[in-house]
CSV table of C-alpha atoms in Angstrom, one decimal:
chain,number,residue,atom,x,y,z
I,1342,UNK,CA,2.0,15.4,-18.9
I,1343,UNK,CA,5.9,14.9,-20.0
I,1344,UNK,CA,6.9,16.8,-17.1
I,1345,UNK,CA,9.9,15.1,-15.0
I,1346,UNK,CA,8.8,13.0,-11.7
I,1347,UNK,CA,11.1,11.7,-9.1
I,1348,UNK,CA,9.8,8.9,-7.1
I,1349,UNK,CA,10.8,6.8,-4.1
I,1350,UNK,CA,9.8,3.4,-5.4
I,1351,UNK,CA,9.6,-0.1,-3.3
I,1352,UNK,CA,11.5,-2.4,-5.0
I,1353,UNK,CA,11.8,-5.0,-2.3
I,1354,UNK,CA,10.8,-5.8,0.9
I,1355,UNK,CA,12.5,-4.7,4.0
I,1356,UNK,CA,14.3,-6.9,6.7
I,1357,UNK,CA,13.5,-5.2,9.9
I,1358,UNK,CA,14.4,-1.6,9.5
I,1359,UNK,CA,16.7,-1.8,6.6
I,1360,UNK,CA,13.8,-0.1,4.3
I,1361,UNK,CA,16.5,1.6,3.1
I,1362,UNK,CA,17.9,-1.0,1.0
I,1363,UNK,CA,14.3,-1.8,0.0
I,1364,UNK,CA,13.2,1.7,-2.2
I,1365,UNK,CA,15.4,3.6,-5.0
I,1366,UNK,CA,14.5,6.8,-6.3
I,1367,UNK,CA,13.6,6.9,-9.8
I,1368,UNK,CA,13.4,9.0,-12.8
I,1369,UNK,CA,10.4,9.0,-14.8
I,1370,UNK,CA,7.6,11.4,-16.4
I,1371,UNK,CA,4.1,12.0,-15.4
I,1372,UNK,CA,1.7,10.0,-17.5
I,1373,UNK,CA,-1.1,10.7,-19.4
I,1374,UNK,CA,-4.0,11.0,-17.0
I,1375,UNK,CA,-6.9,8.7,-17.1
I,1376,UNK,CA,-10.8,9.4,-16.4
I,1377,UNK,CA,-11.0,10.6,-12.9
I,1378,UNK,CA,-7.4,11.0,-12.3
I,1379,UNK,CA,-5.7,14.3,-11.1
I,1380,UNK,CA,-1.9,15.2,-10.9
I,1381,UNK,CA,-1.2,16.7,-8.0
I,1382,UNK,CA,2.0,19.1,-7.5
I,1383,UNK,CA,3.5,18.0,-4.2
I,1384,UNK,CA,4.1,20.8,-1.5
I,1385,UNK,CA,4.8,18.8,1.5
I,1386,UNK,CA,4.3,14.7,1.9
I,1387,UNK,CA,4.1,13.3,5.6
I,1388,UNK,CA,6.5,11.0,6.9
I,1389,UNK,CA,4.9,8.4,9.2
I,1390,UNK,CA,6.0,5.4,11.2
I,1391,UNK,CA,3.0,3.2,9.8
I,1392,UNK,CA,4.3,3.4,6.6
I,1393,UNK,CA,6.7,1.0,7.5
I,1394,UNK,CA,4.3,-1.8,8.0
I,1395,UNK,CA,2.8,-0.9,4.3
I,1396,UNK,CA,6.3,-1.5,2.8
I,1397,UNK,CA,6.1,-5.5,4.4
I,1398,UNK,CA,4.2,-8.1,3.2
I,1399,UNK,CA,1.6,-8.5,6.0
I,1400,UNK,CA,-1.9,-9.3,4.8
I,1401,UNK,CA,-3.4,-9.0,7.7
I,1402,UNK,CA,-2.6,-5.1,8.7
I,1403,UNK,CA,-5.3,-2.4,8.5
I,1404,UNK,CA,-3.8,-1.7,5.2
I,1405,UNK,CA,-3.0,-4.0,2.5
I,1406,UNK,CA,0.8,-4.3,1.3
I,1407,UNK,CA,2.0,-1.8,-0.9
I,1408,UNK,CA,2.6,-3.7,-4.3
I,1409,UNK,CA,6.4,-3.8,-5.6
I,1410,UNK,CA,7.3,-1.7,-8.1
I,1411,UNK,CA,5.3,1.0,-6.6
I,1412,UNK,CA,6.0,4.7,-5.0
I,1413,UNK,CA,5.8,4.7,-1.3
I,1414,UNK,CA,2.1,6.2,-0.4
I,1415,UNK,CA,2.0,8.8,2.0
I,1416,UNK,CA,-0.4,12.0,2.4
I,1417,UNK,CA,0.8,15.1,0.6
I,1418,UNK,CA,-0.2,18.9,0.6
I,1419,UNK,CA,-0.2,20.1,-2.6
I,1420,UNK,CA,-1.4,21.9,-5.9
I,1421,UNK,CA,-3.6,20.3,-8.5
I,1422,UNK,CA,-1.8,20.5,-12.0
I,1423,UNK,CA,-4.2,19.1,-13.9
I,1424,UNK,CA,-7.3,16.8,-13.6
I,1425,UNK,CA,-9.9,14.5,-15.4
I,1426,UNK,CA,-11.8,14.8,-12.2
I,1427,UNK,CA,-15.0,16.5,-12.3
I,1428,UNK,CA,-14.9,17.9,-8.7
I,1429,UNK,CA,-11.1,19.3,-9.0
I,1430,UNK,CA,-9.4,21.8,-11.1
I,1431,UNK,CA,-5.7,23.4,-11.5
I,1432,UNK,CA,-4.9,25.5,-8.9
I,1433,UNK,CA,-6.8,23.7,-6.0
I,1434,UNK,CA,-5.1,23.3,-3.1
I,1435,UNK,CA,-5.3,19.5,-1.7
I,1436,UNK,CA,-4.3,17.4,1.3
I,1437,UNK,CA,-4.2,13.7,-0.4
I,1438,UNK,CA,-3.2,10.2,-0.5
I,1439,UNK,CA,-0.1,10.6,-2.6
I,1440,UNK,CA,3.3,9.1,-3.2
I,1441,UNK,CA,7.0,10.0,-2.1
I,1442,UNK,CA,7.9,12.0,-5.1
I,1443,UNK,CA,7.5,15.7,-6.9
I,1444,UNK,CA,4.2,14.6,-8.1
I,1445,UNK,CA,1.4,12.5,-6.8
I,1446,UNK,CA,-1.3,10.9,-9.3
I,1447,UNK,CA,-4.6,10.0,-7.0
I,1448,UNK,CA,-8.3,8.8,-8.0
I,1449,UNK,CA,-10.5,10.9,-5.6
I,1450,UNK,CA,-13.1,8.1,-6.4
I,1451,UNK,CA,-10.9,5.3,-4.9
I,1452,UNK,CA,-8.4,7.1,-2.2
I,1453,UNK,CA,-8.7,9.9,0.2
I,1454,UNK,CA,-8.7,13.5,-2.1
I,1455,UNK,CA,-9.7,16.6,0.0
I,1456,UNK,CA,-9.9,20.4,-1.6
I,1457,UNK,CA,-8.4,22.3,1.7
I,1458,UNK,CA,-8.2,26.1,2.7
I,1459,UNK,CA,-5.3,28.6,1.7
I,1460,UNK,CA,-6.1,30.8,4.3
I,1461,UNK,CA,-4.7,29.0,6.9
I,1462,UNK,CA,-2.1,30.9,8.9
I,1463,UNK,CA,0.3,27.8,8.4
I,1464,UNK,CA,-0.6,25.4,6.0
I,1465,UNK,CA,1.7,22.7,7.1
I,1466,UNK,CA,-0.9,22.5,10.0
I,1467,UNK,CA,-3.2,20.7,7.1
I,1468,UNK,CA,-0.6,17.7,8.0
I,1469,UNK,CA,-0.5,18.4,11.7
I,1470,UNK,CA,-3.6,20.0,14.0
I,1471,UNK,CA,-6.0,20.1,11.2
I,1472,UNK,CA,-5.2,16.9,9.3
I,1473,UNK,CA,-5.3,12.9,10.2
I,1474,UNK,CA,-3.2,13.4,13.2
I,1475,UNK,CA,-5.4,15.8,14.6
I,1476,UNK,CA,-8.8,14.0,14.2
I,1477,UNK,CA,-6.8,10.9,15.5
I,1478,UNK,CA,-5.8,12.4,18.6
I,1479,UNK,CA,-9.0,14.0,19.2
I,1480,UNK,CA,-11.7,11.3,18.5
I,1481,UNK,CA,-8.8,8.6,20.9
I,1482,UNK,CA,-9.1,11.1,23.8
I,1483,UNK,CA,-12.7,12.0,23.9
I,1484,UNK,CA,-14.6,9.1,22.1
I,1485,UNK,CA,-12.4,6.0,22.4
I,1486,UNK,CA,-10.4,7.0,25.7
I,1487,UNK,CA,-13.7,8.6,26.6
I,1488,UNK,CA,-11.6,11.2,28.9
I,1489,UNK,CA,-13.3,13.3,31.2
I,1490,UNK,CA,-12.5,16.3,33.4
I,1491,UNK,CA,-10.3,15.4,36.2
I,1492,UNK,CA,-8.8,12.0,35.0
I,1493,UNK,CA,-5.3,10.9,34.8
I,1494,UNK,CA,-4.6,10.5,30.9
I,1495,UNK,CA,-1.3,8.8,30.0
I,1496,UNK,CA,-0.1,9.1,26.1
I,1497,UNK,CA,3.3,7.5,24.6
I,1498,UNK,CA,5.1,8.6,21.9
I,1499,UNK,CA,4.2,11.9,23.4
I,1500,UNK,CA,6.6,14.0,21.5
I,1501,UNK,CA,5.2,12.8,18.0
I,1502,UNK,CA,2.6,14.4,16.2
I,1503,UNK,CA,-0.4,12.3,17.4
I,1504,UNK,CA,1.0,11.8,20.8
I,1505,UNK,CA,1.7,15.9,21.4
I,1506,UNK,CA,-2.1,16.6,20.3
I,1507,UNK,CA,-3.7,14.1,22.1
I,1508,UNK,CA,-2.0,15.3,25.2
I,1509,UNK,CA,-2.8,19.0,24.7
I,1510,UNK,CA,-6.2,18.0,23.9
I,1511,UNK,CA,-6.9,15.8,26.9
I,1512,UNK,CA,-5.1,19.1,28.9
I,1513,UNK,CA,-7.8,21.1,27.0
I,1514,UNK,CA,-10.6,18.9,28.2
I,1515,UNK,CA,-9.7,19.2,32.0
I,1516,UNK,CA,-7.5,16.0,32.1
I,1517,UNK,CA,-4.0,15.5,34.0
I,1518,UNK,CA,-1.7,14.9,31.2
I,1519,UNK,CA,1.6,12.5,31.8
I,1520,UNK,CA,3.3,11.6,28.7
I,1521,UNK,CA,5.9,9.2,27.8
I,1522,UNK,CA,8.9,10.0,25.5
I,1523,UNK,CA,12.4,8.6,24.9
I,1524,UNK,CA,14.8,11.4,26.7
I,1525,UNK,CA,15.3,14.2,29.3
I,1526,UNK,CA,14.8,16.9,26.4
I,1527,UNK,CA,11.9,15.5,24.9
I,1528,UNK,CA,10.2,15.6,28.5
I,1529,UNK,CA,11.2,19.0,29.0
I,1530,UNK,CA,9.4,19.7,25.5
I,1531,UNK,CA,6.6,18.3,26.9
I,1532,UNK,CA,6.2,20.0,30.1
I,1533,UNK,CA,7.7,23.4,29.5
I,1534,UNK,CA,6.4,24.3,25.6
I,1535,UNK,CA,2.9,22.0,25.9
I,1536,UNK,CA,1.9,22.5,29.5
I,1537,UNK,CA,1.9,18.4,30.3
I,1538,UNK,CA,1.9,18.2,33.7
I,1539,UNK,CA,4.5,15.3,33.9
I,1540,UNK,CA,6.5,13.7,31.4
I,1541,UNK,CA,8.5,10.4,31.5
I,1542,UNK,CA,11.4,8.9,30.0
I,1543,UNK,CA,10.8,5.4,29.1
I,1544,UNK,CA,14.7,4.3,29.0
I,1545,UNK,CA,14.4,4.6,33.2
I,1546,UNK,CA,12.3,2.6,35.5
I,1547,UNK,CA,8.9,3.3,33.5
I,1548,UNK,CA,6.7,1.5,36.0
I,1549,UNK,CA,8.0,3.5,39.1
I,1550,UNK,CA,7.9,6.6,37.3
I,1551,UNK,CA,4.6,5.8,36.4
I,1552,UNK,CA,3.9,4.8,40.1
I,1553,UNK,CA,4.9,8.9,41.3
I,1554,UNK,CA,3.4,10.4,38.3
I,1555,UNK,CA,-0.1,8.8,38.8
I,1556,UNK,CA,-0.7,7.8,42.2
I,1557,UNK,CA,-4.2,7.1,41.9
I,1558,UNK,CA,-3.7,4.9,38.5
I,1559,UNK,CA,-4.4,6.0,34.9
I,1560,UNK,CA,-7.9,6.5,33.5
I,1561,UNK,CA,-7.0,6.4,30.2
I,1562,UNK,CA,-3.8,5.3,28.2
I,1563,UNK,CA,-3.7,6.4,24.3
I,1564,UNK,CA,-0.8,3.9,23.4
I,1565,UNK,CA,1.1,4.6,20.1
I,1566,UNK,CA,3.6,2.1,20.7
I,1567,UNK,CA,2.6,-1.4,22.4
I,1568,UNK,CA,5.5,-3.5,23.6
I,1569,UNK,CA,6.6,-3.3,27.0
I,1570,UNK,CA,5.5,0.7,27.2
I,1571,UNK,CA,2.1,-0.9,27.2
I,1572,UNK,CA,2.7,-3.5,29.5
I,1573,UNK,CA,4.1,-1.0,32.1
I,1574,UNK,CA,0.8,1.3,31.4
I,1575,UNK,CA,-1.3,-1.8,31.8
I,1576,UNK,CA,-0.1,-2.5,35.4
I,1577,UNK,CA,-0.5,1.1,36.2
I,1578,UNK,CA,-4.3,1.4,35.6
I,1579,UNK,CA,-7.0,2.4,37.3
I,1580,UNK,CA,-10.1,0.2,37.6
I,1581,UNK,CA,-12.1,0.6,35.0
I,1582,UNK,CA,-9.7,2.6,32.8
I,1583,UNK,CA,-9.6,2.8,29.1
I,1584,UNK,CA,-6.9,1.9,26.5
I,1585,UNK,CA,-7.2,3.7,23.2
I,1586,UNK,CA,-4.6,1.4,20.7
I,1587,UNK,CA,-3.6,4.0,18.1
I,1588,UNK,CA,-0.5,2.7,16.7
I,1589,UNK,CA,2.0,-0.3,17.5
I,1590,UNK,CA,5.4,1.3,16.8
I,1591,UNK,CA,7.5,-1.4,17.9
I,1592,UNK,CA,5.6,-4.1,15.9
I,1593,UNK,CA,5.9,-2.3,12.3
I,1594,UNK,CA,8.9,-3.9,11.3
I,1595,UNK,CA,7.7,-7.4,12.2
I,1596,UNK,CA,6.4,-9.3,8.7
I,1597,UNK,CA,3.7,-11.3,11.1
I,1598,UNK,CA,1.8,-10.6,14.1
I,1599,UNK,CA,4.1,-10.7,17.2
I,1600,UNK,CA,3.0,-11.7,20.7
I,1601,UNK,CA,0.1,-10.0,22.7
I,1602,UNK,CA,0.8,-7.8,25.9
I,1603,UNK,CA,2.6,-9.8,28.7
I,1604,UNK,CA,0.3,-8.0,31.5
I,1605,UNK,CA,-2.6,-8.9,29.4
I,1606,UNK,CA,-4.4,-10.3,32.6
I,1607,UNK,CA,-4.9,-6.7,34.0
I,1608,UNK,CA,-7.6,-6.0,31.3
I,1609,UNK,CA,-9.6,-8.4,33.4
I,1610,UNK,CA,-8.6,-8.3,36.7
I,1611,UNK,CA,-9.0,-3.9,36.4
I,1612,UNK,CA,-12.1,-4.6,34.3
I,1613,UNK,CA,-10.4,-2.3,31.4
I,1614,UNK,CA,-11.8,-1.5,28.0
I,1615,UNK,CA,-9.5,-1.8,25.0
I,1616,UNK,CA,-10.2,-0.3,21.7
I,1617,UNK,CA,-8.3,0.0,18.4
I,1618,UNK,CA,-9.0,2.6,15.6
I,1619,UNK,CA,-7.6,3.8,12.3
I,1620,UNK,CA,-7.9,7.3,11.1
I,1621,UNK,CA,-9.3,6.6,7.3
I,1622,UNK,CA,-12.4,5.2,9.4
I,1623,UNK,CA,-13.2,8.8,10.0
I,1624,UNK,CA,-11.9,11.1,7.3
I,1625,UNK,CA,-15.6,11.9,6.5
I,1626,UNK,CA,-15.6,13.5,9.7
I,1627,UNK,CA,-12.7,16.0,9.0
I,1628,UNK,CA,-14.5,19.2,8.9
I,1629,UNK,CA,-16.7,18.9,11.7
I,1630,UNK,CA,-13.5,17.7,14.0
I,1631,UNK,CA,-11.6,20.9,12.4
I,1632,UNK,CA,-14.6,23.5,13.5
I,1633,UNK,CA,-14.4,21.6,17.3
I,1634,UNK,CA,-10.7,22.2,17.5
I,1635,UNK,CA,-10.2,25.8,15.8
I,1636,UNK,CA,-11.0,27.6,18.9
I,1637,UNK,CA,-8.4,25.8,20.8
I,1638,UNK,CA,-6.0,25.9,17.7
I,1639,UNK,CA,-6.6,30.6,17.9
I,1640,UNK,CA,-6.1,30.3,21.9
I,1641,UNK,CA,-2.9,28.5,21.1
I,1642,UNK,CA,-3.9,25.3,23.2
I,1643,UNK,CA,-3.0,23.2,20.5
I,1644,UNK,CA,0.5,23.7,19.1
I,1645,UNK,CA,2.7,21.9,16.7
I,1646,UNK,CA,6.2,21.6,16.0
I,1647,UNK,CA,7.5,20.7,12.7
I,1648,UNK,CA,10.5,18.9,11.5
I,1649,UNK,CA,11.0,19.9,7.7
I,1650,UNK,CA,13.4,18.3,5.6
I,1651,UNK,CA,14.2,19.8,2.3
I,1652,UNK,CA,14.6,17.7,-1.0
I,1653,UNK,CA,13.1,14.5,-1.8
I,1654,UNK,CA,16.6,12.9,-1.9
I,1655,UNK,CA,17.0,13.4,1.7
I,1656,UNK,CA,13.7,11.5,2.4
I,1657,UNK,CA,15.7,8.2,3.9
I,1658,UNK,CA,17.7,10.5,6.4
I,1659,UNK,CA,14.6,12.3,7.4
I,1660,UNK,CA,12.5,9.1,7.6
I,1661,UNK,CA,15.2,7.2,10.0
I,1662,UNK,CA,14.8,9.8,12.7
I,1663,UNK,CA,11.3,8.5,13.1
I,1664,UNK,CA,12.9,5.2,14.6
I,1665,UNK,CA,15.7,6.5,16.6
I,1666,UNK,CA,13.9,8.7,18.6
I,1667,UNK,CA,15.4,11.8,17.3
I,1668,UNK,CA,12.5,13.5,15.9
I,1669,UNK,CA,9.9,15.9,18.0
I,1670,UNK,CA,6.8,16.7,16.2
I,1671,UNK,CA,5.6,15.9,12.4
I,1672,UNK,CA,7.9,15.2,10.2
I,1673,UNK,CA,7.5,16.6,6.5
I,1674,UNK,CA,9.5,16.4,3.2
I,1675,UNK,CA,9.2,19.7,1.4
I,1676,UNK,CA,9.3,19.3,-2.2
I,1677,UNK,CA,8.0,22.3,-3.3
I,1678,UNK,CA,6.4,25.9,-2.5
I,1679,UNK,CA,3.0,26.7,-2.0
I,1680,UNK,CA,2.0,29.1,-5.3
């Protein structure tokens, strides 16, 4: 193709959260496409905490480690520039597994690539409500968590994209919703902007605050973080409660499996059900899930804040905010314009 392409390349395995020393921004040219390839000019790419796990060496993760010397993987929204795949042509707007780069090369027969509509009022929502985060939230609440009207629903990392959507979906389904987040300002956002019934700053007396907010116990817990937050919620679960395990933010910087919950005994004592789930398992259900969520979105009951960083060169600054507790909503890097 011959066009200049800047890519963030993984050059070494990071230690802890020292990922900034593990990646380099390199200049290259887009290569000639092989049979089955599509070349995508990225408009936005998603920043997700789980990417940190892919940078490490763990073979027992839900995704194999990114090979050293390869671009960092991400979900992208972009326009097809050239295609050697019969299902895609230049000009298609697609959501795909791509790279932290100006251009992504994807192989639809091997990785996720899907044509999406240009008619959506905010195209960023293809990476928000109507993308993997929205599908994860919907199924985590209603299928894996089996939330029912009148139940108490608690979600951690509630000011992140998946947590915020999960709380809104639970509320739209008739649950009483409590969010766990990282600051008083985020608590105010959850209750004031998103309509959560209550919000708790995890830096305080988490167990005590949970007992006050959930006097009859927690029926459904949507877990995004693991660690001490999971332990605190396990202690406040109601009998026959359900725990839907979506993420383990506190574990992503480990090179090997960490210890299990300290309150593991509560699973037996309270006859709890715990289920883990991973979004690629249900990508094929995306169109149906989007149809189900569309009425809530049109009614203003599913909203998402976006934190957009302009410029590929600023990716690491934006990525750091995922782990420092500064981010609210969905983090995106913008590297192009919708044509």
